[in-house]
mmCIF file of C-alpha atoms in Angstrom:
data_model
loop_
_atom_site.group_PDB
_atom_site.id
_atom_site.type_symbol
_atom_site.label_atom_id
_atom_site.label_comp_id
_atom_site.label_asym_id
_atom_site.label_seq_id
_atom_site.Cartn_x
_atom_site.Cartn_y
_atom_site.Cartn_z
ATOM 1 C CA MET A 1 2.391 2.971 8.587
ATOM 2 C CA PHE A 2 -0.676 0.724 8.828
ATOM 3 C CA GLN A 3 1.325 -2.058 10.145
ATOM 4 C CA ARG A 4 -0.407 -4.784 12.126
ATOM 5 C CA PHE A 5 1.770 -4.204 15.025
ATOM 6 C CA PRO A 6 2.866 -1.173 17.033
ATOM 7 C CA SER A 7 5.289 1.335 15.679
ATOM 8 C CA LEU A 8 7.464 3.835 17.649
ATOM 9 C CA CYS A 9 7.394 7.256 15.936
ATOM 10 C CA CYS A 10 7.911 10.707 17.159
ATOM 11 C CA ARG A 11 5.918 12.061 14.167
ATOM 12 C CA VAL A 12 2.773 10.288 14.920
ATOM 13 C CA VAL A 13 -0.039 12.794 15.293
ATOM 14 C CA LEU A 14 -2.638 10.275 16.670
ATOM 15 C CA VAL A 15 -2.383 6.573 17.139
ATOM 16 C CA GLY A 16 -5.571 4.528 16.928
ATOM 17 C CA MET A 17 -7.990 7.374 17.504
ATOM 18 C CA ILE A 18 -8.695 10.885 16.266
ATOM 19 C CA TRP A 19 -10.504 13.621 18.054
ATOM 20 C CA LEU A 20 -13.213 15.233 16.022
ATOM 21 C CA ALA A 21 -15.687 17.852 17.087
ATOM 22 C CA GLY A 22 -15.363 16.998 20.646
ATOM 23 C CA MET A 23 -15.657 13.251 20.408
ATOM 24 C CA THR A 24 -13.236 10.405 20.139
ATOM 25 C CA VAL A 25 -13.508 8.002 17.240
ATOM 26 C CA THR A 26 -11.584 4.674 17.258
ATOM 27 C CA CYS A 27 -9.689 4.006 14.102
ATOM 28 C CA HIS A 28 -7.321 1.312 13.024
ATOM 29 C CA ALA A 29 -4.879 3.535 11.215
ATOM 30 C CA MET A 30 -1.869 5.345 12.360
ATOM 31 C CA ILE A 31 -1.759 8.924 11.120
ATOM 32 C CA TRP A 32 1.509 10.736 10.213
ATOM 33 C CA GLN A 33 2.374 14.303 10.265
ATOM 34 C CA ARG A 34 0.958 16.199 7.325
ATOM 35 C CA GLY A 35 4.306 18.104 6.804
ATOM 36 C CA VAL A 36 6.324 15.222 5.524
ATOM 37 C CA LYS A 37 7.790 15.833 2.068
ATOM 38 C CA THR A 38 6.300 13.785 -0.749
ATOM 39 C CA THR A 39 8.496 15.104 -3.573
ATOM 40 C CA CYS A 40 11.114 12.700 -4.776
ATOM 41 C CA LYS A 41 14.028 12.031 -7.194
ATOM 42 C CA GLN A 42 12.131 9.152 -8.645
ATOM 43 C CA PRO A 43 8.677 9.963 -9.952
ATOM 44 C CA PRO A 44 6.032 7.271 -10.639
ATOM 45 C CA THR A 45 6.431 5.853 -14.151
ATOM 46 C CA GLY A 46 4.367 3.312 -16.224
ATOM 47 C CA VAL A 47 1.699 1.620 -14.080
ATOM 48 C CA MET A 48 3.110 3.262 -11.006
ATOM 49 C CA LYS A 49 1.369 6.468 -12.186
ATOM 50 C CA SER A 50 -1.784 4.884 -10.934
ATOM 51 C CA VAL A 51 -0.556 4.800 -7.313
ATOM 52 C CA VAL A 52 -2.478 7.420 -5.054
ATOM 53 C CA ARG A 53 -2.112 8.598 -1.428
ATOM 54 C CA LEU A 54 -4.915 8.521 1.104
ATOM 55 C CA LEU A 55 -5.346 11.756 3.209
ATOM 56 C CA TYR A 56 -7.410 11.884 6.296
ATOM 57 C CA SER A 57 -9.578 14.861 7.221
ATOM 58 C CA PRO A 58 -9.781 17.261 8.747
ATOM 59 C CA LEU A 59 -6.007 17.710 8.645
ATOM 60 C CA HIS A 60 -5.282 15.994 5.312
ATOM 61 C CA VAL A 61 -2.617 13.967 6.793
ATOM 62 C CA PHE A 62 -0.891 11.357 4.836
ATOM 63 C CA GLY A 63 -2.250 7.883 5.632
ATOM 64 C CA GLY A 64 -1.352 5.145 3.124
ATOM 65 C CA CYS A 65 -1.574 4.225 -0.510
ATOM 66 C CA GLY A 66 -3.851 2.734 -2.918
ATOM 67 C CA VAL A 67 -4.050 2.009 -6.717
ATOM 68 C CA LEU A 68 -6.488 3.349 -9.296
ATOM 69 C CA LEU A 69 -8.494 0.713 -11.014
ATOM 70 C CA ASP A 70 -9.973 3.362 -13.197
ATOM 71 C CA ALA A 71 -10.332 7.138 -12.966
ATOM 72 C CA ASP A 72 -12.741 7.068 -10.005
ATOM 73 C CA THR A 73 -12.123 3.771 -8.284
ATOM 74 C CA VAL A 74 -9.334 2.913 -5.844
ATOM 75 C CA LEU A 75 -8.239 -0.458 -4.412
ATOM 76 C CA THR A 76 -6.469 -0.295 -1.065
ATOM 77 C CA ALA A 77 -5.845 -2.288 2.163
ATOM 78 C CA GLY A 78 -8.961 -2.756 4.223
ATOM 79 C CA HIS A 79 -7.347 -1.583 7.433
ATOM 80 C CA ALA A 80 -6.472 1.672 5.788
ATOM 81 C CA VAL A 81 -10.237 2.596 5.905
ATOM 82 C CA ASP A 82 -11.517 0.578 8.791
ATOM 83 C CA ASP A 83 -13.790 2.584 10.989
ATOM 84 C CA TRP A 84 -13.376 5.804 8.836
ATOM 85 C CA LYS A 85 -16.284 7.495 7.314
ATOM 86 C CA ALA A 86 -16.123 8.119 3.585
ATOM 87 C CA SER A 87 -16.485 11.863 4.208
ATOM 88 C CA SER A 88 -13.234 11.821 6.361
ATOM 89 C CA ILE A 89 -10.922 10.616 3.516
ATOM 90 C CA CYS A 90 -9.581 12.179 0.384
ATOM 91 C CA VAL A 91 -7.389 10.681 -2.293
ATOM 92 C CA ARG A 92 -4.560 12.534 -3.956
ATOM 93 C CA HIS A 93 -3.162 11.709 -7.402
ATOM 94 C CA GLY A 94 -0.591 14.050 -8.623
ATOM 95 C CA ASP A 95 -1.756 17.595 -7.958
ATOM 96 C CA GLN A 96 -5.434 16.591 -7.727
ATOM 97 C CA VAL A 97 -7.219 15.855 -4.405
ATOM 98 C CA ILE A 98 -10.686 14.270 -4.690
ATOM 99 C CA SER A 99 -13.138 13.378 -1.804
ATOM 100 C CA VAL A 100 -14.268 9.851 -1.204
ATOM 101 C CA ALA A 101 -18.017 9.134 -1.878
ATOM 102 C CA LYS A 102 -18.251 5.504 -0.790
ATOM 103 C CA ILE A 103 -16.129 2.786 0.744
ATOM 104 C CA THR A 104 -16.808 -0.939 0.188
ATOM 105 C CA ARG A 105 -14.974 -3.221 2.593
ATOM 106 C CA HIS A 106 -14.427 -6.959 1.801
ATOM 107 C CA PRO A 107 -17.238 -8.883 3.676
ATOM 108 C CA ASP A 108 -14.579 -11.192 5.195
ATOM 109 C CA MET A 109 -12.705 -9.020 7.648
ATOM 110 C CA LYS A 110 -9.799 -11.356 7.332
ATOM 111 C CA VAL A 111 -9.411 -10.297 3.697
ATOM 112 C CA ASP A 112 -7.597 -6.974 4.092
ATOM 113 C CA LEU A 113 -9.011 -5.226 0.973
ATOM 114 C CA ALA A 114 -11.402 -2.287 0.353
ATOM 115 C CA VAL A 115 -12.668 -0.539 -2.730
ATOM 116 C CA ILE A 116 -12.971 3.203 -2.686
ATOM 117 C CA HIS A 117 -15.342 5.269 -4.993
ATOM 118 C CA LEU A 118 -14.449 8.830 -5.608
ATOM 119 C CA ALA A 119 -16.851 11.742 -5.790
ATOM 120 C CA LYS A 120 -15.461 12.532 -9.291
ATOM 121 C CA SER A 121 -12.963 11.216 -11.745
ATOM 122 C CA PHE A 122 -9.227 11.980 -11.963
ATOM 123 C CA ASP A 123 -7.943 13.196 -15.162
ATOM 124 C CA ASP A 124 -6.265 11.079 -17.755
ATOM 125 C CA VAL A 125 -6.153 7.726 -15.882
ATOM 126 C CA PRO A 126 -6.046 4.463 -17.891
ATOM 127 C CA THR A 127 -8.056 1.444 -16.767
ATOM 128 C CA MET A 128 -5.876 -0.853 -14.750
ATOM 129 C CA ASN A 129 -4.856 -4.417 -16.184
ATOM 130 C CA ILE A 130 -5.508 -7.057 -13.641
ATOM 131 C CA TRP A 131 -3.868 -10.422 -13.789
ATOM 132 C CA LYS A 132 -6.698 -12.865 -13.117
ATOM 133 C CA PRO A 133 -4.758 -16.199 -12.758
ATOM 134 C CA PRO A 134 -2.774 -16.812 -9.722
ATOM 135 C CA VAL A 135 0.932 -15.670 -9.537
ATOM 136 C CA ARG A 136 3.809 -18.156 -8.949
ATOM 137 C CA LYS A 137 6.789 -18.599 -6.798
ATOM 138 C CA ASP A 138 9.870 -16.817 -8.349
ATOM 139 C CA ASP A 139 7.702 -14.468 -10.484
ATOM 140 C CA ARG A 140 9.429 -11.145 -10.864
ATOM 141 C CA VAL A 141 7.277 -8.252 -9.675
ATOM 142 C CA TRP A 142 7.465 -4.433 -9.902
ATOM 143 C CA MET A 143 6.356 -2.863 -6.642
ATOM 144 C CA GLY A 144 6.345 0.653 -5.396
ATOM 145 C CA GLY A 145 4.507 3.414 -3.463
ATOM 146 C CA TYR A 146 4.882 6.057 -0.922
ATOM 147 C CA GLY A 147 7.214 5.309 1.945
ATOM 148 C CA ILE A 148 6.332 4.850 5.591
ATOM 149 C CA SER A 149 6.910 8.018 7.607
ATOM 150 C CA GLY A 150 8.503 8.087 11.084
ATOM 151 C CA GLU A 151 11.414 6.730 12.973
ATOM 152 C CA LEU A 152 12.352 3.009 12.870
ATOM 153 C CA ILE A 153 14.003 0.757 15.404
ATOM 154 C CA GLU A 154 17.377 0.025 13.926
ATOM 155 C CA ASP A 155 19.088 -3.363 14.614
ATOM 156 C CA GLY A 156 22.541 -2.947 13.167
ATOM 157 C CA LYS A 157 23.343 -4.704 9.802
ATOM 158 C CA SER A 158 20.188 -6.775 9.974
ATOM 159 C CA SER A 159 17.831 -3.893 10.049
ATOM 160 C CA ILE A 160 15.579 -3.041 7.126
ATOM 161 C CA ILE A 161 16.652 0.586 7.354
ATOM 162 C CA THR A 162 20.281 -0.346 6.890
ATOM 163 C CA ALA A 163 19.441 -2.514 3.978
ATOM 164 C CA ALA A 164 17.305 0.325 2.532
ATOM 165 C CA ALA A 165 20.141 2.840 2.823
ATOM 166 C CA GLY A 166 22.288 0.577 0.666
ATOM 167 C CA LEU A 167 19.660 0.968 -2.035
ATOM 168 C CA ASP A 168 19.484 4.754 -1.567
ATOM 169 C CA PHE A 169 15.754 4.229 -0.493
ATOM 170 C CA ALA A 170 16.174 5.123 3.278
ATOM 171 C CA SER A 171 14.962 8.636 2.999
ATOM 172 C CA GLY A 172 11.889 7.563 0.841
ATOM 173 C CA TYR A 173 11.100 4.812 3.435
ATOM 174 C CA ARG A 174 11.065 7.254 6.314
ATOM 175 C CA THR A 175 9.545 10.357 4.724
ATOM 176 C CA GLY A 176 6.637 9.237 2.561
ATOM 177 C CA ARG A 177 8.497 9.787 -0.685
ATOM 178 C CA PHE A 178 7.955 7.663 -3.686
ATOM 179 C CA ALA A 179 10.067 4.728 -4.665
ATOM 180 C CA SER A 180 9.638 1.609 -6.805
ATOM 181 C CA GLY A 181 11.656 -1.382 -7.937
ATOM 182 C CA PHE A 182 11.825 -5.097 -8.409
ATOM 183 C CA ASN A 183 11.589 -8.245 -6.322
ATOM 184 C CA ARG A 184 10.789 -11.930 -6.713
ATOM 185 C CA ILE A 185 7.919 -13.815 -5.053
ATOM 186 C CA ALA A 186 9.231 -16.196 -2.335
ATOM 187 C CA LYS A 187 6.050 -17.941 -1.689
ATOM 188 C CA VAL A 188 2.400 -17.942 -2.625
ATOM 189 C CA GLY A 189 0.570 -19.023 0.362
ATOM 190 C CA SER A 190 -2.275 -21.546 0.496
ATOM 191 C CA HIS A 191 -4.304 -19.005 2.743
ATOM 192 C CA ARG A 192 -6.076 -16.652 0.210
ATOM 193 C CA ASN A 193 -3.128 -16.972 -2.244
ATOM 194 C CA GLN A 194 -1.172 -14.292 -0.195
ATOM 195 C CA ILE A 195 2.088 -13.218 -1.781
ATOM 196 C CA VAL A 196 5.068 -13.373 0.417
ATOM 197 C CA PHE A 197 8.577 -11.947 -0.155
ATOM 198 C CA ASP A 198 11.871 -13.060 1.488
ATOM 199 C CA PRO A 199 13.697 -10.822 4.132
ATOM 200 C CA PRO A 200 16.002 -8.221 2.651
ATOM 201 C CA GLY A 201 18.945 -9.583 0.631
ATOM 202 C CA LYS A 202 17.724 -13.165 0.571
ATOM 203 C CA GLY A 203 16.031 -13.089 -2.844
ATOM 204 C CA GLY A 204 17.618 -13.622 -6.238
ATOM 205 C CA GLU A 205 16.709 -10.254 -7.588
ATOM 206 C CA GLN A 206 19.738 -7.864 -7.794
ATOM 207 C CA ASN A 207 19.092 -4.590 -5.938
ATOM 208 C CA GLU A 208 15.723 -5.662 -4.903
ATOM 209 C CA VAL A 209 13.430 -3.116 -3.233
ATOM 210 C CA LEU A 210 12.138 -3.900 0.218
ATOM 211 C CA PRO A 211 8.390 -4.364 0.471
ATOM 212 C CA ALA A 212 8.411 -2.839 3.966
ATOM 213 C CA MET A 213 9.585 0.428 2.406
ATOM 214 C CA PHE A 214 6.009 1.028 1.145
ATOM 215 C CA ASP A 215 2.800 1.945 3.006
ATOM 216 C CA SER A 216 -0.113 -0.455 3.065
ATOM 217 C CA GLY A 217 -2.295 -0.255 0.032
ATOM 218 C CA SER A 218 0.720 0.008 -2.350
ATOM 219 C CA PRO A 219 0.490 -2.291 -5.456
ATOM 220 C CA VAL A 220 2.376 -5.310 -6.595
ATOM 221 C CA PHE A 221 2.607 -5.825 -10.384
ATOM 222 C CA VAL A 222 3.466 -8.879 -12.367
ATOM 223 C CA GLN A 223 4.470 -8.792 -16.117
ATOM 224 C CA ARG A 224 2.387 -10.832 -18.462
ATOM 225 C CA GLU A 225 1.829 -10.688 -22.160
ATOM 226 C CA GLY A 226 4.276 -7.869 -22.548
ATOM 227 C CA ALA A 227 2.568 -5.602 -19.938
ATOM 228 C CA TRP A 228 2.474 -5.068 -16.168
ATOM 229 C CA HIS A 229 -0.725 -6.238 -14.491
ATOM 230 C CA LEU A 230 -1.977 -5.661 -10.921
ATOM 231 C CA ALA A 231 -1.329 -8.809 -8.858
ATOM 232 C CA GLY A 232 -1.494 -7.838 -5.216
ATOM 233 C CA ILE A 233 -1.930 -5.148 -2.500
ATOM 234 C CA THR A 234 0.456 -4.637 0.416
ATOM 235 C CA VAL A 235 -1.223 -5.389 3.662
ATOM 236 C CA THR A 236 1.321 -6.471 6.242
ATOM 237 C CA VAL A 237 4.948 -5.659 6.397
ATOM 238 C CA SER A 238 7.602 -5.974 9.148
ATOM 239 C CA ASN A 239 9.654 -3.217 10.543
ATOM 240 C CA ARG A 240 11.176 -5.522 13.100
ATOM 241 C CA MET A 241 8.546 -4.580 15.665
ATOM 242 C CA SER A 242 7.243 -8.163 15.625
ATOM 243 C CA PRO A 243 10.110 -10.658 16.154
ATOM 244 C CA ALA A 244 7.790 -13.570 15.474
ATOM 245 C CA TYR A 245 7.031 -12.144 12.064
ATOM 246 C CA GLY A 246 10.569 -11.230 11.045
ATOM 247 C CA ASP A 247 11.350 -9.346 7.906
ATOM 248 C CA ARG A 248 8.795 -10.883 5.660
ATOM 249 C CA SER A 249 5.792 -9.147 4.105
ATOM 250 C CA SER A 250 2.502 -10.344 2.833
ATOM 251 C CA HIS A 251 0.205 -9.015 0.170
ATOM 252 C CA GLU A 252 -3.393 -9.828 -0.592
ATOM 253 C CA SER A 253 -3.772 -11.546 -3.913
ATOM 254 C CA VAL A 254 -5.932 -9.953 -6.492
ATOM 255 C CA HIS A 255 -6.656 -13.351 -7.930
ATOM 256 C CA ALA A 256 -8.121 -14.614 -4.718
ATOM 257 C CA SER A 257 -10.672 -11.738 -4.409
ATOM 258 C CA LEU A 258 -11.154 -11.002 -8.138
ATOM 259 C CA ASN A 259 -14.940 -11.495 -8.232
ATOM 260 C CA TRP A 260 -15.487 -9.193 -5.408
ATOM 261 C CA ILE A 261 -13.158 -6.619 -6.650
ATOM 262 C CA GLU A 262 -14.845 -6.469 -10.090
ATOM 263 C CA LYS A 263 -18.354 -6.431 -8.645
ATOM 264 C CA SER A 264 -17.533 -3.876 -5.971
ATOM 265 C CA ALA A 265 -15.727 -1.659 -8.652
ATOM 266 C CA GLN A 266 -18.895 -1.642 -10.804
ATOM 267 C CA GLU A 267 -21.235 -0.668 -7.961
ATOM 268 C CA ARG A 268 -21.820 3.118 -7.635
#
């Protein structure tokens, strides 16, 4: 969900707007059925334990991912919260669900990032390591999150869902389950240092995961100095609904917005 192009899905509850208390409110997010399963064979490990799910009120439907910068601050994709009031969003981490107190959107709407402040802290969450220098082409990354719900348009052997099935991630991609794995950066764009990955099967990483398997707001980590550091946030992925875009995906660089992220995270 949260693609920048339409998606066909029989499980969509509401697309682009939600009806609340007799009034229609325009929103940028697609909202998926609350009943999708989020249990999985592959639980989050390591830094992936900081991945959270966004839930939209009043139905608490699954609506995307984020990553905890600390126990009460989340970094996510900006379009995941555009036109939503803080009171209409909750964040789930494990079995805990906490309401949102404040949303800070990046002042440049072309930069697809937002910081979420929670009403209280989650239990036992370490401070996130952020990699401050830019990442590089061919850097190996660890990425993961909760999969996009809903039906996909399949296109034979070239479809993302077919490639995902080969990695045993198809069910996670379609039902909101958690998955993670490795990939390699194909390009670091000159525009905001956006991180771009090759189409499925084109990279050099064996059994690479597909960025399009994960909802917007999911993290990209790079290994430096013996530890994994946050390097990017998923913002646009292709599910073949946009032929001009193809199978690529792009991720906002943490490096390019570091000063804003650090300042926003400190504001209460």
